[in-house]
Amino acid sequence: MSITIALSKGRIFDETLPLLAAAGIVPAENPEHSRKLIIGTNRADVGVVIVRASDVPTYVQYGAADIGIAGKDVLIEHGGAGLYQPLDLNIARCRMCVAAPVGFDYAAAVKRGARLRIATKYLLTAREHFAAKGVHVDLIKLYGSMELAPLVGLADAIVDLVSSGNTLKANNLVEVEQIMPISSRLIVNQAALKVKHDILQPIIEAFKSAIK
Ligand code: PRP
């Protein structure tokens, strides 16, 4: 029996390495330096697949991967069907925010009940946030570089992840509302958790001890 772990490259992969090491798992390659999508590890019974961050829940949901690591942002948009989420790993931390151009009085626009155009990749998160606040919005779906939208008149504001704040600053935008803190979680295929319990449970336990 063997298991497959779905990871995305970049911050999640880098910050997952110490957790994997705690479980005795060392990937054979770093996806930053290789185009390979299937990566072996020091353990014959553990493999890694490299997928887009937003695709990690889908691979795990359908059992193409047994476990994965995905941001809360991605999990909210996916919906979480078929996924067991035993651990907040507290890695790849950032925040989901509303941001607008410097000089745009967001609070005043909300107060007078203006209808706002919001560009975002995170439609569900944005819809829920503005509905809860009673703000009228037209959501425009984008797939990246959301910061551009208010600069060229496509939107009044954006909903996006902010980490250092450098991207907002470089584009003359400011955070006007924080929606929620974001971190990455371990997700497990519910069927695999039963069938592959003997391999998965020690890994989950090792992760649990490592994040304490
Ligand atoms: C994220 C996010 C912002 C940026 C924020 O994009 O969408 O653009 O990081 O980080 P900062 O506050 O440290 O500048 P990412 O680089 O993950 O790429 P994406 O546009 O594909 O999501």
CSV table of C-alpha atoms and ligand atoms in Angstrom, one decimal:
chain,number,residue,atom,x,y,z
A,1,MET,CA,0.0,0.0,0.0
A,2,SER,CA,1.2,3.5,-0.7
A,3,ILE,CA,-0.1,7.1,-0.4
A,4,THR,CA,0.1,10.2,-2.5
A,5,ILE,CA,0.4,13.8,-1.1
A,6,ALA,CA,-0.9,16.7,-3.2
A,7,LEU,CA,1.1,19.9,-2.7
A,8,SER,CA,1.5,23.2,-4.6
A,9,LYS,CA,4.8,24.8,-5.2
A,10,GLY,CA,6.0,27.9,-3.6
A,11,ARG,CA,5.3,28.9,-0.1
A,12,ILE,CA,3.1,25.9,0.8
A,13,PHE,CA,5.7,23.4,-0.5
A,14,ASP,CA,8.6,25.2,1.3
A,15,GLU,CA,6.7,25.5,4.6
A,16,THR,CA,5.5,21.9,4.4
A,17,LEU,CA,9.0,20.5,4.2
A,18,PRO,CA,9.7,20.7,8.0
A,19,LEU,CA,6.4,19.0,8.7
A,20,LEU,CA,7.1,16.2,6.2
A,21,ALA,CA,10.6,15.8,7.8
A,22,ALA,CA,8.9,15.4,11.2
A,23,ALA,CA,7.0,12.5,9.6
A,24,GLY,CA,10.2,11.0,8.2
A,25,ILE,CA,9.4,12.1,4.6
A,26,VAL,CA,11.9,13.8,2.4
A,27,PRO,CA,10.8,14.7,-1.2
A,28,ALA,CA,13.5,13.7,-3.8
A,29,GLU,CA,13.2,17.0,-5.6
A,30,ASN,CA,12.1,20.6,-5.2
A,31,PRO,CA,9.4,21.6,-7.8
A,32,GLU,CA,11.1,25.0,-8.0
A,33,HIS,CA,14.0,23.3,-9.7
A,34,SER,CA,12.2,20.7,-11.7
A,35,ARG,CA,9.3,20.5,-14.1
A,36,LYS,CA,8.3,17.0,-12.8
A,37,LEU,CA,4.8,16.8,-11.4
A,38,ILE,CA,5.2,13.4,-9.7
A,39,ILE,CA,8.0,13.4,-7.2
A,40,GLY,CA,9.3,10.4,-5.2
A,41,THR,CA,10.4,10.6,-1.6
A,42,ASN,CA,12.8,8.7,0.6
A,43,ARG,CA,10.0,6.4,1.4
A,44,ALA,CA,8.8,3.9,-1.1
A,45,ASP,CA,5.3,4.1,0.2
A,46,VAL,CA,4.9,7.9,-0.1
A,47,GLY,CA,4.8,10.0,-3.3
A,48,VAL,CA,4.1,13.6,-3.9
A,49,VAL,CA,2.2,15.3,-6.8
A,50,ILE,CA,2.6,19.0,-7.6
A,51,VAL,CA,-0.7,20.7,-8.6
A,52,ARG,CA,-2.1,24.2,-8.7
A,53,ALA,CA,-3.0,25.5,-5.2
A,54,SER,CA,-6.7,25.7,-6.1
A,55,ASP,CA,-6.7,22.2,-7.5
A,56,VAL,CA,-5.3,20.5,-4.3
A,57,PRO,CA,-8.8,19.9,-2.8
A,58,THR,CA,-10.1,18.4,-6.1
A,59,TYR,CA,-7.3,15.8,-6.3
A,60,VAL,CA,-7.9,14.8,-2.6
A,61,GLN,CA,-11.7,14.8,-3.0
A,62,TYR,CA,-11.6,12.3,-5.9
A,63,GLY,CA,-8.8,10.2,-4.2
A,64,ALA,CA,-6.2,10.9,-6.9
A,65,ALA,CA,-4.2,12.1,-3.9
A,66,ASP,CA,-4.8,10.7,-0.3
A,67,ILE,CA,-3.9,13.8,1.5
A,68,GLY,CA,-3.0,17.4,0.6
A,69,ILE,CA,-2.2,20.8,2.0
A,70,ALA,CA,-4.5,23.7,1.0
A,71,GLY,CA,-5.1,27.2,2.1
A,72,LYS,CA,-8.3,28.1,3.9
A,73,ASP,CA,-9.0,30.5,1.0
A,74,VAL,CA,-9.0,27.6,-1.5
A,75,LEU,CA,-11.0,25.3,0.8
A,76,ILE,CA,-13.8,27.9,1.2
A,77,GLU,CA,-14.1,28.2,-2.6
A,78,HIS,CA,-14.0,24.4,-3.1
A,79,GLY,CA,-16.6,23.8,-0.5
A,80,GLY,CA,-14.8,20.9,1.2
A,81,ALA,CA,-16.9,18.0,0.0
A,82,GLY,CA,-15.4,14.6,0.7
A,83,LEU,CA,-12.6,16.1,2.7
A,84,TYR,CA,-11.6,15.5,6.3
A,85,GLN,CA,-9.8,18.5,7.7
A,86,PRO,CA,-8.1,17.4,10.9
A,87,LEU,CA,-5.4,20.1,11.3
A,88,ASP,CA,-4.8,23.8,10.8
A,89,LEU,CA,-1.0,23.6,10.1
A,90,ASN,CA,-0.6,27.3,10.8
A,91,ILE,CA,1.6,27.7,7.7
A,92,ALA,CA,1.5,30.1,4.7
A,93,ARG,CA,-0.3,32.6,6.8
A,94,CYS,CA,-1.8,35.7,5.3
A,95,ARG,CA,-5.2,37.5,5.4
A,96,MET,CA,-8.2,37.9,3.1
A,97,CYS,CA,-8.9,41.6,2.6
A,98,VAL,CA,-10.9,44.2,0.8
A,99,ALA,CA,-8.5,46.7,-0.8
A,100,ALA,CA,-9.2,49.9,-2.7
A,101,PRO,CA,-7.2,52.7,-4.3
A,102,VAL,CA,-5.7,55.2,-2.0
A,103,GLY,CA,-8.2,58.1,-1.9
A,104,PHE,CA,-11.3,56.0,-2.5
A,105,ASP,CA,-13.5,56.5,0.5
A,106,TYR,CA,-14.7,52.9,0.9
A,107,ALA,CA,-16.4,53.5,4.2
A,108,ALA,CA,-18.4,56.5,2.9
A,109,ALA,CA,-19.4,54.5,-0.2
A,110,VAL,CA,-20.7,51.7,2.0
A,111,LYS,CA,-22.4,54.1,4.3
A,112,ARG,CA,-24.4,55.8,1.5
A,113,GLY,CA,-25.4,52.3,0.1
A,114,ALA,CA,-23.5,52.6,-3.1
A,115,ARG,CA,-23.4,49.5,-5.4
A,116,LEU,CA,-19.7,48.5,-5.6
A,117,ARG,CA,-17.9,46.6,-8.3
A,118,ILE,CA,-15.5,44.1,-6.7
A,119,ALA,CA,-12.9,42.1,-8.7
A,120,THR,CA,-11.8,38.9,-7.1
A,121,LYS,CA,-10.8,35.3,-7.6
A,122,TYR,CA,-12.7,34.4,-4.4
A,123,LEU,CA,-16.3,34.7,-5.4
A,124,LEU,CA,-17.9,32.7,-2.6
A,125,THR,CA,-15.8,34.4,0.1
A,126,ALA,CA,-16.6,37.9,-1.3
A,127,ARG,CA,-20.3,37.1,-1.7
A,128,GLU,CA,-20.7,35.9,1.8
A,129,HIS,CA,-18.7,38.8,3.3
A,130,PHE,CA,-20.6,41.6,1.5
A,131,ALA,CA,-24.0,39.8,2.1
A,132,ALA,CA,-23.3,39.6,5.8
A,133,LYS,CA,-22.5,43.3,5.9
A,134,GLY,CA,-25.5,44.3,3.7
A,135,VAL,CA,-23.2,45.8,1.1
A,136,HIS,CA,-24.5,45.7,-2.5
A,137,VAL,CA,-21.8,44.4,-4.9
A,138,ASP,CA,-21.3,43.3,-8.5
A,139,LEU,CA,-18.6,40.7,-8.4
A,140,ILE,CA,-16.2,40.3,-11.3
A,141,LYS,CA,-14.3,37.1,-11.5
A,142,LEU,CA,-10.6,37.3,-12.2
A,143,TYR,CA,-7.9,34.6,-12.1
A,144,GLY,CA,-5.0,36.7,-10.9
A,145,SER,CA,-3.4,40.2,-10.8
A,146,MET,CA,-6.6,41.5,-9.1
A,147,GLU,CA,-4.6,44.6,-8.0
A,148,LEU,CA,-4.8,45.9,-11.6
A,149,ALA,CA,-8.6,46.0,-11.7
A,150,PRO,CA,-9.2,49.3,-9.7
A,151,LEU,CA,-6.3,51.0,-11.5
A,152,VAL,CA,-7.9,50.6,-14.9
A,153,GLY,CA,-11.5,51.2,-13.9
A,154,LEU,CA,-12.6,47.6,-14.0
A,155,ALA,CA,-13.6,47.6,-10.4
A,156,ASP,CA,-13.9,49.9,-7.3
A,157,ALA,CA,-12.2,47.5,-5.0
A,158,ILE,CA,-10.8,44.0,-4.8
A,159,VAL,CA,-11.0,41.0,-2.5
A,160,ASP,CA,-7.6,39.3,-2.4
A,161,LEU,CA,-4.9,37.8,-0.1
A,162,VAL,CA,-2.5,40.1,1.5
A,163,SER,CA,0.8,38.9,3.1
A,164,SER,CA,3.5,41.5,3.3
A,165,GLY,CA,1.3,44.2,1.8
A,166,ASN,CA,4.0,45.0,-0.8
A,167,THR,CA,1.8,44.2,-3.8
A,168,LEU,CA,-0.9,46.6,-2.6
A,169,LYS,CA,1.6,49.3,-1.9
A,170,ALA,CA,3.3,48.9,-5.3
A,171,ASN,CA,-0.1,49.5,-6.9
A,172,ASN,CA,-1.2,52.4,-4.8
A,173,LEU,CA,-3.9,50.4,-3.0
A,174,VAL,CA,-4.8,50.1,0.7
A,175,GLU,CA,-6.5,47.5,2.8
A,176,VAL,CA,-9.9,48.9,3.8
A,177,GLU,CA,-11.4,45.8,5.5
A,178,GLN,CA,-10.0,42.5,6.8
A,179,ILE,CA,-12.3,39.6,6.0
A,180,MET,CA,-10.5,36.7,7.7
A,181,PRO,CA,-7.0,35.3,8.6
A,182,ILE,CA,-5.8,32.6,6.3
A,183,SER,CA,-3.5,29.6,6.9
A,184,SER,CA,-3.1,26.2,5.3
A,185,ARG,CA,-4.8,23.0,6.5
A,186,LEU,CA,-4.2,19.3,6.1
A,187,ILE,CA,-6.9,17.7,4.1
A,188,VAL,CA,-7.5,14.0,3.9
A,189,ASN,CA,-9.7,11.9,1.6
A,190,GLN,CA,-12.3,10.4,3.8
A,191,ALA,CA,-12.2,6.9,2.2
A,192,ALA,CA,-8.4,6.8,2.3
A,193,LEU,CA,-8.5,7.7,6.0
A,194,LYS,CA,-10.2,4.3,6.6
A,195,VAL,CA,-8.5,2.1,3.9
A,196,LYS,CA,-4.9,3.5,4.4
A,197,HIS,CA,-5.2,4.3,8.1
A,198,ASP,CA,-2.0,2.5,9.0
A,199,ILE,CA,0.1,4.8,6.8
A,200,LEU,CA,-1.9,8.0,7.2
A,201,GLN,CA,-2.5,8.1,10.9
A,202,PRO,CA,1.2,8.3,11.9
A,203,ILE,CA,1.7,11.1,9.4
A,204,ILE,CA,-1.2,13.0,10.8
A,205,GLU,CA,0.1,12.5,14.4
A,206,ALA,CA,3.6,13.6,13.4
A,207,PHE,CA,2.2,16.8,11.8
A,208,LYS,CA,0.2,17.4,14.9
A,209,SER,CA,3.3,17.2,17.2
A,210,ALA,CA,5.3,19.3,14.8
A,211,ILE,CA,2.9,22.2,14.8
A,212,LYS,CA,2.6,22.4,18.6
B,1,PRP,C1,-0.9,36.7,-3.8
B,1,PRP,C2,-2.0,37.7,-3.7
B,1,PRP,C3,-1.4,39.1,-3.9
B,1,PRP,C4,0.0,38.8,-3.3
B,1,PRP,C5,0.0,39.4,-1.9
B,1,PRP,O1,-0.6,36.4,-5.1
B,1,PRP,O2,-3.0,37.5,-4.7
B,1,PRP,O3,-1.2,39.4,-5.2
B,1,PRP,O4,0.2,37.4,-3.2
B,1,PRP,O5,1.3,39.2,-1.3
B,1,PRP,P1,2.0,40.5,-0.6
B,1,PRP,O6,1.0,41.1,0.3
B,1,PRP,O7,3.2,39.8,0.2
B,1,PRP,O8,2.5,41.4,-1.6
B,1,PRP,P2,0.4,35.2,-5.5
B,1,PRP,O9,1.7,35.8,-5.6
B,1,PRP,O10,0.2,34.1,-4.5
B,1,PRP,O11,-0.2,34.9,-6.9
B,1,PRP,P3,-1.6,34.7,-7.5
B,1,PRP,O12,-2.0,36.1,-8.1
B,1,PRP,O13,-1.5,33.7,-8.5
B,1,PRP,O14,-2.6,34.4,-6.4
